[in-house]
Amino acid sequence: MWKGKMRMEENIKNLMIATAKGAVSVFPGGGLLAEYIGLVQSSIAEKRMADWMEKVEGTLERITQSIDELAKRDDFYTCLQVATTGAMRAYEEEKRILFSNALYHSAVDTNIVTDKKIFYMELLNSYTLSHIRILQYFSEDHFNSEDRVKRQGDMTIREVGGTETPMVGILEHLPEFQADPDIVKHITGQLISDNLLSIIDFSTPVSKEWARRKHITPYGKAFLDFIKNAPYE
């Protein structure tokens, strides 16, 4: 039984390695390009692969199904390939963590059809972490009525009325975008186009409550749930 488990774990590692090699492969070249690719594979790809394998092993430990059971599932095999390809292309560890979360949910969320699981992973592969952070921002209501209450000495002043655009709240909560707010509009437009967010107007000031309300769609929430932290059993 133990030998069988070890053999199945080795098969999964072999699959990941083979997939990773395909993810970083390029058309045959020569000279400086070939030298560069060789150096990249040893200095970057191997480190990413080691990190990804560690994360997958941690994910497998949280899944209640045995390795033998997972080995019989075509859908998990495919999801592992897609996740490995995406993880090897991700230069941030944070994004590899999201892929490991997605791999966990691909195994345990049996109510999601395989095509949708793969689509979610491909969506994650096409998005930057900025996409995920902006989507996460719009998944929450950021209006707090207490923000309108201000103290000046012994006096309490409550602000009434006032308008702003959604950009004000975004830059307040995600200050890394202050140098380039236009990228926020571009990314938000992509998320709207993919039906993850409802339509957002950055040009017309509205009440602070309306400007900071959540704009995520049910589809967007389902995607975030798919890549959220996998719980420890």
CSV table of N, CA, C and O in Angstrom, one decimal, residues 82-189:
chain,number,residue,atom,x,y,z
A,82,VAL,N,-2.8,22.1,-16.4
A,82,VAL,CA,-3.1,23.6,-16.6
A,82,VAL,C,-2.5,24.4,-15.5
A,82,VAL,O,-1.9,25.5,-15.8
A,83,ALA,N,-2.7,24.0,-14.3
A,83,ALA,CA,-2.2,24.7,-13.1
A,83,ALA,C,-0.6,24.8,-13.1
A,83,ALA,O,0.0,25.8,-12.9
A,84,THR,N,0.0,23.7,-13.5
A,84,THR,CA,1.5,23.7,-13.5
A,84,THR,C,2.0,24.6,-14.6
A,84,THR,O,3.0,25.3,-14.4
A,85,THR,N,1.4,24.6,-15.8
A,85,THR,CA,1.8,25.5,-16.9
A,85,THR,C,1.7,26.9,-16.4
A,85,THR,O,2.6,27.7,-16.6
A,86,GLY,N,0.6,27.3,-15.8
A,86,GLY,CA,0.4,28.7,-15.3
A,86,GLY,C,1.3,29.0,-14.2
A,86,GLY,O,1.9,30.1,-14.2
A,87,ALA,N,1.6,28.1,-13.3
A,87,ALA,CA,2.5,28.4,-12.2
A,87,ALA,C,3.9,28.6,-12.7
A,87,ALA,O,4.6,29.4,-12.1
A,88,MET,N,4.3,27.9,-13.7
A,88,MET,CA,5.7,28.0,-14.2
A,88,MET,C,5.9,29.3,-14.9
A,88,MET,O,7.0,29.8,-15.0
A,89,ARG,N,4.8,29.9,-15.4
A,89,ARG,CA,4.9,31.2,-16.1
A,89,ARG,C,4.8,32.3,-15.1
A,89,ARG,O,5.0,33.5,-15.5
A,90,ALA,N,4.3,32.1,-13.9
A,90,ALA,CA,4.1,33.1,-12.9
A,90,ALA,C,5.5,33.5,-12.3
A,90,ALA,O,6.1,32.6,-11.7
A,91,TYR,N,5.8,34.8,-12.3
A,91,TYR,CA,7.1,35.2,-11.7
A,91,TYR,C,6.9,35.6,-10.2
A,91,TYR,O,7.9,35.7,-9.5
A,92,GLU,N,5.6,35.7,-9.8
A,92,GLU,CA,5.4,36.0,-8.4
A,92,GLU,C,5.0,34.7,-7.6
A,92,GLU,O,4.1,34.0,-8.1
A,93,GLU,N,5.5,34.5,-6.4
A,93,GLU,CA,5.1,33.4,-5.6
A,93,GLU,C,3.6,33.5,-5.3
A,93,GLU,O,3.0,32.5,-5.2
A,94,GLU,N,3.2,34.7,-5.1
A,94,GLU,CA,1.8,34.9,-4.7
A,94,GLU,C,0.8,34.3,-5.7
A,94,GLU,O,-0.2,33.7,-5.4
A,95,LYS,N,1.2,34.4,-7.0
A,95,LYS,CA,0.3,33.9,-8.0
A,95,LYS,C,0.4,32.3,-8.0
A,95,LYS,O,-0.6,31.7,-8.3
A,96,ARG,N,1.6,31.8,-7.7
A,96,ARG,CA,1.7,30.3,-7.6
A,96,ARG,C,0.8,29.8,-6.5
A,96,ARG,O,0.3,28.7,-6.6
A,97,ILE,N,0.7,30.6,-5.4
A,97,ILE,CA,-0.2,30.2,-4.3
A,97,ILE,C,-1.6,30.2,-4.8
A,97,ILE,O,-2.4,29.2,-4.4
A,98,LEU,N,-2.0,31.1,-5.6
A,98,LEU,CA,-3.4,31.1,-6.2
A,98,LEU,C,-3.6,29.9,-7.0
A,98,LEU,O,-4.7,29.3,-7.0
A,99,PHE,N,-2.6,29.5,-7.8
A,99,PHE,CA,-2.8,28.3,-8.6
A,99,PHE,C,-2.9,27.0,-7.7
A,99,PHE,O,-3.7,26.1,-8.1
A,100,SER,N,-2.2,27.0,-6.6
A,100,SER,CA,-2.3,25.9,-5.7
A,100,SER,C,-3.7,25.8,-5.1
A,100,SER,O,-4.3,24.8,-4.9
A,101,ASN,N,-4.2,27.0,-4.8
A,101,ASN,CA,-5.6,27.1,-4.2
A,101,ASN,C,-6.6,26.6,-5.3
A,101,ASN,O,-7.5,25.8,-4.9
A,102,ALA,N,-6.4,27.0,-6.5
A,102,ALA,CA,-7.3,26.6,-7.6
A,102,ALA,C,-7.2,25.1,-7.8
A,102,ALA,O,-8.2,24.4,-8.0
A,103,LEU,N,-6.0,24.5,-7.6
A,103,LEU,CA,-5.8,23.1,-7.8
A,103,LEU,C,-6.6,22.3,-6.7
A,103,LEU,O,-7.2,21.3,-6.9
A,104,TYR,N,-6.5,22.9,-5.5
A,104,TYR,CA,-7.3,22.3,-4.3
A,104,TYR,C,-8.8,22.3,-4.7
A,104,TYR,O,-9.5,21.2,-4.5
A,105,HIS,N,-9.3,23.4,-5.1
A,105,HIS,CA,-10.8,23.5,-5.3
A,105,HIS,C,-11.2,22.6,-6.6
A,105,HIS,O,-12.3,22.2,-6.6
A,106,SER,N,-10.2,22.5,-7.5
A,106,SER,CA,-10.5,21.6,-8.6
A,106,SER,C,-10.7,20.2,-8.2
A,106,SER,O,-11.4,19.4,-8.9
A,107,ALA,N,-10.1,19.8,-7.1
A,107,ALA,CA,-10.3,18.4,-6.6
A,107,ALA,C,-11.5,18.2,-5.7
A,107,ALA,O,-12.1,17.2,-5.7
A,108,VAL,N,-11.8,19.2,-4.9
A,108,VAL,CA,-12.8,19.1,-3.9
A,108,VAL,C,-14.2,19.6,-4.3
A,108,VAL,O,-15.2,19.2,-3.8
A,109,ASP,N,-14.2,20.6,-5.2
A,109,ASP,CA,-15.5,21.2,-5.6
A,109,ASP,C,-16.1,20.4,-6.7
A,109,ASP,O,-16.0,20.8,-7.9
A,110,THR,N,-16.7,19.3,-6.4
A,110,THR,CA,-17.3,18.4,-7.4
A,110,THR,C,-18.5,19.0,-8.1
A,110,THR,O,-18.9,18.4,-9.1
A,111,ASN,N,-19.1,20.1,-7.6
A,111,ASN,CA,-20.3,20.7,-8.2
A,111,ASN,C,-19.9,21.6,-9.4
A,111,ASN,O,-20.8,22.0,-10.1
A,112,ILE,N,-18.6,21.8,-9.6
A,112,ILE,CA,-18.1,22.6,-10.7
A,112,ILE,C,-17.7,21.7,-11.9
A,112,ILE,O,-16.9,20.8,-11.6
A,113,VAL,N,-18.2,21.9,-13.0
A,113,VAL,CA,-17.9,21.1,-14.2
A,113,VAL,C,-16.4,21.3,-14.6
A,113,VAL,O,-15.9,22.4,-14.3
A,114,THR,N,-15.8,20.3,-15.2
A,114,THR,CA,-14.4,20.4,-15.5
A,114,THR,C,-14.1,21.6,-16.4
A,114,THR,O,-13.0,22.3,-16.2
A,115,ASP,N,-14.9,21.8,-17.4
A,115,ASP,CA,-14.6,22.9,-18.3
A,115,ASP,C,-14.5,24.3,-17.6
A,115,ASP,O,-13.7,25.1,-17.9
A,116,LYS,N,-15.4,24.4,-16.6
A,116,LYS,CA,-15.4,25.7,-15.9
A,116,LYS,C,-14.1,25.8,-15.0
A,116,LYS,O,-13.5,26.9,-14.9
A,117,LYS,N,-13.7,24.7,-14.4
A,117,LYS,CA,-12.5,24.7,-13.6
A,117,LYS,C,-11.3,25.1,-14.5
A,117,LYS,O,-10.4,25.9,-14.1
A,118,ILE,N,-11.2,24.5,-15.7
A,118,ILE,CA,-10.1,24.8,-16.6
A,118,ILE,C,-10.2,26.2,-17.0
A,118,ILE,O,-9.2,27.0,-17.1
A,119,PHE,N,-11.4,26.7,-17.3
A,119,PHE,CA,-11.6,28.1,-17.7
A,119,PHE,C,-11.1,29.1,-16.6
A,119,PHE,O,-10.5,30.1,-16.9
A,120,TYR,N,-11.5,28.8,-15.4
A,120,TYR,CA,-11.0,29.6,-14.2
A,120,TYR,C,-9.5,29.7,-14.2
A,120,TYR,O,-8.9,30.7,-13.9
A,121,MET,N,-8.9,28.5,-14.3
A,121,MET,CA,-7.4,28.5,-14.3
A,121,MET,C,-6.8,29.3,-15.4
A,121,MET,O,-5.8,29.9,-15.3
A,122,GLU,N,-7.4,29.1,-16.6
A,122,GLU,CA,-6.9,29.9,-17.8
A,122,GLU,C,-7.1,31.4,-17.5
A,122,GLU,O,-6.3,32.2,-17.9
A,123,LEU,N,-8.2,31.7,-16.9
A,123,LEU,CA,-8.5,33.1,-16.6
A,123,LEU,C,-7.4,33.7,-15.6
A,123,LEU,O,-6.9,34.8,-15.8
A,124,LEU,N,-7.1,32.8,-14.6
A,124,LEU,CA,-6.0,33.2,-13.6
A,124,LEU,C,-4.7,33.4,-14.3
A,124,LEU,O,-3.9,34.3,-14.0
A,125,ASN,N,-4.4,32.5,-15.3
A,125,ASN,CA,-3.2,32.6,-16.1
A,125,ASN,C,-3.1,33.9,-16.9
A,125,ASN,O,-2.0,34.4,-17.0
A,126,SER,N,-4.2,34.4,-17.4
A,126,SER,CA,-4.2,35.6,-18.2
A,126,SER,C,-4.2,36.8,-17.4
A,126,SER,O,-3.9,37.9,-17.9
A,127,TYR,N,-4.5,36.8,-16.1
A,127,TYR,CA,-4.6,37.9,-15.2
A,127,TYR,C,-3.3,38.2,-14.5
A,127,TYR,O,-2.6,37.2,-14.2
A,128,THR,N,-3.0,39.4,-14.2
A,128,THR,CA,-1.9,39.8,-13.3
A,128,THR,C,-2.4,39.9,-11.9
A,128,THR,O,-3.7,39.8,-11.7
A,129,LEU,N,-1.5,40.0,-11.0
A,129,LEU,CA,-2.0,40.1,-9.6
A,129,LEU,C,-2.7,41.4,-9.4
A,129,LEU,O,-3.6,41.5,-8.5
A,130,SER,N,-2.5,42.4,-10.2
A,130,SER,CA,-3.2,43.7,-10.2
A,130,SER,C,-4.7,43.4,-10.5
A,130,SER,O,-5.6,44.0,-9.9
A,131,HIS,N,-5.0,42.5,-11.5
A,131,HIS,CA,-6.3,42.2,-11.8
A,131,HIS,C,-7.0,41.6,-10.5
A,131,HIS,O,-8.2,41.9,-10.2
A,132,ILE,N,-6.3,40.7,-9.9
A,132,ILE,CA,-6.9,40.0,-8.7
A,132,ILE,C,-7.1,41.0,-7.6
A,132,ILE,O,-8.2,40.9,-6.9
A,133,ARG,N,-6.2,41.9,-7.4
A,133,ARG,CA,-6.4,42.9,-6.3
A,133,ARG,C,-7.5,43.8,-6.5
A,133,ARG,O,-8.3,44.2,-5.6
A,134,ILE,N,-7.7,44.3,-7.8
A,134,ILE,CA,-8.8,45.2,-8.1
A,134,ILE,C,-10.1,44.4,-8.0
A,134,ILE,O,-11.1,45.0,-7.5
A,135,LEU,N,-10.1,43.2,-8.5
A,135,LEU,CA,-11.4,42.4,-8.4
A,135,LEU,C,-11.7,42.1,-6.9
A,135,LEU,O,-12.9,42.3,-6.5
A,136,GLN,N,-10.7,41.9,-6.1
A,136,GLN,CA,-11.0,41.7,-4.7
A,136,GLN,C,-11.5,43.0,-4.0
A,136,GLN,O,-12.4,42.9,-3.2
A,137,TYR,N,-10.9,44.1,-4.4
A,137,TYR,CA,-11.4,45.4,-3.9
A,137,TYR,C,-12.9,45.6,-4.2
A,137,TYR,O,-13.7,45.9,-3.3
A,138,PHE,N,-13.3,45.3,-5.4
A,138,PHE,CA,-14.7,45.5,-5.8
A,138,PHE,C,-15.6,44.4,-5.3
A,138,PHE,O,-16.9,44.4,-5.5
A,139,SER,N,-15.1,43.4,-4.6
A,139,SER,CA,-15.9,42.3,-4.1
A,139,SER,C,-16.4,42.7,-2.7
A,139,SER,O,-17.2,41.9,-2.1
A,140,GLU,N,-15.9,43.8,-2.2
A,140,GLU,CA,-16.3,44.3,-0.8
A,140,GLU,C,-16.9,45.7,-0.9
A,140,GLU,O,-16.7,46.5,-1.8
A,141,ASP,N,-17.7,46.0,0.1
A,141,ASP,CA,-18.3,47.3,0.3
A,141,ASP,C,-17.4,48.1,1.2
A,141,ASP,O,-17.1,47.8,2.3
A,142,HIS,N,-16.8,49.2,0.6
A,142,HIS,CA,-15.8,50.0,1.3
A,142,HIS,C,-16.4,51.3,1.9
A,142,HIS,O,-15.6,52.2,2.3
A,143,PHE,N,-17.7,51.4,1.9
A,143,PHE,CA,-18.3,52.6,2.5
A,143,PHE,C,-18.5,52.4,4.0
A,143,PHE,O,-19.1,51.4,4.4
A,144,ASN,N,-18.0,53.3,4.8
A,144,ASN,CA,-18.2,53.3,6.2
A,144,ASN,C,-18.8,54.6,6.7
A,144,ASN,O,-18.1,55.6,6.6
A,145,SER,N,-20.0,54.6,7.2
A,145,SER,CA,-20.6,55.8,7.6
A,145,SER,C,-19.9,56.5,8.7
A,145,SER,O,-19.9,57.8,8.9
A,146,GLU,N,-19.0,55.8,9.5
A,146,GLU,CA,-18.3,56.4,10.5
A,146,GLU,C,-17.2,57.3,10.0
A,146,GLU,O,-16.7,58.2,10.7
A,147,ASP,N,-16.8,57.1,8.7
A,147,ASP,CA,-15.8,57.9,8.1
A,147,ASP,C,-16.3,59.4,7.9
A,147,ASP,O,-15.4,60.3,7.8
A,148,ARG,N,-17.6,59.6,8.0
A,148,ARG,CA,-18.1,60.9,7.8
A,148,ARG,C,-18.1,61.7,9.2
A,148,ARG,O,-18.3,62.9,9.2
A,149,VAL,N,-17.8,61.0,10.3
A,149,VAL,CA,-17.7,61.6,11.6
A,149,VAL,C,-16.3,62.0,11.9
A,149,VAL,O,-15.4,61.2,11.9
A,150,LYS,N,-16.1,63.3,12.2
A,150,LYS,CA,-14.7,63.8,12.5
A,150,LYS,C,-14.8,64.6,13.8
A,150,LYS,O,-15.7,65.3,14.1
A,151,ARG,N,-13.7,64.5,14.5
A,151,ARG,CA,-13.6,65.2,15.8
A,151,ARG,C,-12.6,66.4,15.6
A,151,ARG,O,-11.6,66.3,15.1
A,152,GLN,N,-13.1,67.5,16.1
A,152,GLN,CA,-12.3,68.7,16.2
A,152,GLN,C,-12.4,69.3,17.6
A,152,GLN,O,-13.3,70.0,17.9
A,153,GLY,N,-11.4,69.0,18.4
A,153,GLY,CA,-11.4,69.4,19.8
A,153,GLY,C,-12.6,68.7,20.5
A,153,GLY,O,-12.7,67.4,20.5
A,154,ASP,N,-13.5,69.5,21.1
A,154,ASP,CA,-14.6,68.9,21.8
A,154,ASP,C,-15.8,68.7,20.9
A,154,ASP,O,-16.9,68.3,21.3
A,155,MET,N,-15.7,69.1,19.6
A,155,MET,CA,-16.8,69.1,18.7
A,155,MET,C,-16.8,67.8,17.8
A,155,MET,O,-15.7,67.4,17.4
A,156,THR,N,-17.9,67.3,17.5
A,156,THR,CA,-18.1,66.2,16.6
A,156,THR,C,-18.8,66.7,15.3
A,156,THR,O,-19.9,67.3,15.4
A,157,ILE,N,-18.1,66.6,14.2
A,157,ILE,CA,-18.7,67.1,12.9
A,157,ILE,C,-19.0,65.9,12.0
A,157,ILE,O,-18.2,65.0,11.8
A,158,ARG,N,-20.2,65.9,11.5
A,158,ARG,CA,-20.6,64.8,10.6
A,158,ARG,C,-20.8,65.4,9.2
A,158,ARG,O,-21.6,66.4,9.0
A,159,GLU,N,-20.1,64.9,8.3
A,159,GLU,CA,-20.1,65.3,6.9
A,159,GLU,C,-21.5,64.9,6.3
A,159,GLU,O,-21.9,63.7,6.5
A,160,VAL,N,-22.1,65.7,5.5
A,160,VAL,CA,-23.3,65.4,4.8
A,160,VAL,C,-23.2,65.6,3.3
A,160,VAL,O,-22.6,66.7,2.9
A,161,GLY,N,-23.6,64.7,2.5
A,161,GLY,CA,-23.5,64.9,1.1
A,161,GLY,C,-22.1,64.7,0.6
A,161,GLY,O,-21.3,64.0,1.2
A,162,GLY,N,-21.8,65.3,-0.6
A,162,GLY,CA,-20.5,65.1,-1.2
A,162,GLY,C,-20.5,64.0,-2.1
A,162,GLY,O,-21.2,63.0,-2.0
A,163,THR,N,-19.7,64.1,-3.2
A,163,THR,CA,-19.6,63.1,-4.2
A,163,THR,C,-18.2,62.8,-4.5
A,163,THR,O,-17.3,63.6,-4.2
A,164,GLU,N,-17.9,61.7,-5.2
A,164,GLU,CA,-16.6,61.3,-5.6
A,164,GLU,C,-16.8,60.2,-6.7
A,164,GLU,O,-17.9,59.6,-6.9
A,165,THR,N,-15.7,59.9,-7.4
A,165,THR,CA,-15.7,58.8,-8.4
A,165,THR,C,-15.2,57.5,-7.7
A,165,THR,O,-14.5,57.6,-6.7
A,166,PRO,N,-15.4,56.4,-8.2
A,166,PRO,CA,-14.9,55.1,-7.6
A,166,PRO,C,-13.4,55.1,-7.5
A,166,PRO,O,-12.8,54.4,-6.7
A,167,MET,N,-12.7,55.9,-8.4
A,167,MET,CA,-11.2,55.9,-8.3
A,167,MET,C,-10.7,56.4,-7.0
A,167,MET,O,-9.6,55.9,-6.5
A,168,VAL,N,-11.4,57.3,-6.3
A,168,VAL,CA,-10.9,57.8,-5.0
A,168,VAL,C,-10.7,56.7,-4.0
A,168,VAL,O,-9.7,56.5,-3.3
A,169,GLY,N,-11.8,55.8,-3.9
A,169,GLY,CA,-11.7,54.7,-3.0
A,169,GLY,C,-10.6,53.7,-3.3
A,169,GLY,O,-10.0,53.1,-2.5
A,170,ILE,N,-10.5,53.4,-4.6
A,170,ILE,CA,-9.5,52.5,-5.1
A,170,ILE,C,-8.1,52.9,-4.7
A,170,ILE,O,-7.3,52.2,-4.1
A,171,LEU,N,-7.8,54.2,-5.0
A,171,LEU,CA,-6.4,54.7,-4.7
A,171,LEU,C,-6.2,54.8,-3.2
A,171,LEU,O,-5.0,54.7,-2.7
A,172,GLU,N,-7.2,55.0,-2.5
A,172,GLU,CA,-7.1,55.0,-1.0
A,172,GLU,C,-6.8,53.7,-0.4
A,172,GLU,O,-5.9,53.6,0.5
A,173,HIS,N,-7.4,52.6,-0.9
A,173,HIS,CA,-7.2,51.3,-0.4
A,173,HIS,C,-6.0,50.5,-1.2
A,173,HIS,O,-5.4,49.6,-0.6
A,174,LEU,N,-5.7,50.9,-2.4
A,174,LEU,CA,-4.6,50.3,-3.2
A,174,LEU,C,-3.7,51.4,-3.6
A,174,LEU,O,-3.6,51.8,-4.8
A,175,PRO,N,-2.9,52.0,-2.7
A,175,PRO,CA,-2.1,53.1,-3.1
A,175,PRO,C,-1.0,52.8,-4.1
A,175,PRO,O,-0.4,53.7,-4.7
A,176,GLU,N,-0.7,51.5,-4.4
A,176,GLU,CA,0.3,51.2,-5.4
A,176,GLU,C,-0.1,51.7,-6.8
A,176,GLU,O,0.8,51.7,-7.7
A,177,PHE,N,-1.4,52.0,-7.0
A,177,PHE,CA,-1.8,52.4,-8.3
A,177,PHE,C,-1.9,54.0,-8.4
A,177,PHE,O,-2.3,54.5,-9.5
A,178,GLN,N,-1.5,54.7,-7.4
A,178,GLN,CA,-1.6,56.1,-7.5
A,178,GLN,C,-0.7,56.7,-8.6
A,178,GLN,O,-1.1,57.8,-9.1
A,179,ALA,N,0.4,56.1,-8.9
A,179,ALA,CA,1.3,56.6,-10.0
A,179,ALA,C,0.7,56.4,-11.4
A,179,ALA,O,1.1,57.0,-12.3
A,180,ASP,N,-0.3,55.5,-11.5
A,180,ASP,CA,-0.8,55.1,-12.8
A,180,ASP,C,-2.3,54.7,-12.7
A,180,ASP,O,-2.6,53.5,-12.9
A,181,PRO,N,-3.2,55.6,-12.4
A,181,PRO,CA,-4.6,55.3,-12.3
A,181,PRO,C,-5.2,54.8,-13.6
A,181,PRO,O,-6.2,54.1,-13.5
A,182,ASP,N,-4.6,55.2,-14.7
A,182,ASP,CA,-5.2,54.7,-16.0
A,182,ASP,C,-5.2,53.2,-16.1
A,182,ASP,O,-6.0,52.6,-16.7
A,183,ILE,N,-4.1,52.6,-15.5
A,183,ILE,CA,-4.1,51.1,-15.6
A,183,ILE,C,-5.2,50.5,-14.8
A,183,ILE,O,-5.7,49.4,-15.2
A,184,VAL,N,-5.7,51.2,-13.8
A,184,VAL,CA,-6.9,50.7,-13.0
A,184,VAL,C,-8.1,50.7,-13.9
A,184,VAL,O,-8.9,49.7,-13.9
A,185,LYS,N,-8.3,51.7,-14.7
A,185,LYS,CA,-9.4,51.8,-15.6
A,185,LYS,C,-9.3,50.7,-16.7
A,185,LYS,O,-10.3,50.0,-17.0
A,186,HIS,N,-8.1,50.5,-17.2
A,186,HIS,CA,-7.9,49.4,-18.2
A,186,HIS,C,-8.2,48.0,-17.6
A,186,HIS,O,-9.0,47.2,-18.3
A,187,ILE,N,-7.7,47.7,-16.5
A,187,ILE,CA,-7.9,46.4,-15.9
A,187,ILE,C,-9.4,46.2,-15.5
A,187,ILE,O,-10.0,45.2,-15.7
A,188,THR,N,-10.0,47.3,-14.9
A,188,THR,CA,-11.4,47.2,-14.6
A,188,THR,C,-12.2,46.9,-15.8
A,188,THR,O,-13.2,46.2,-15.8
A,189,GLY,N,-11.9,47.6,-16.9
A,189,GLY,CA,-12.6,47.3,-18.2
A,189,GLY,C,-12.5,45.9,-18.6
A,189,GLY,O,-13.5,45.3,-19.1
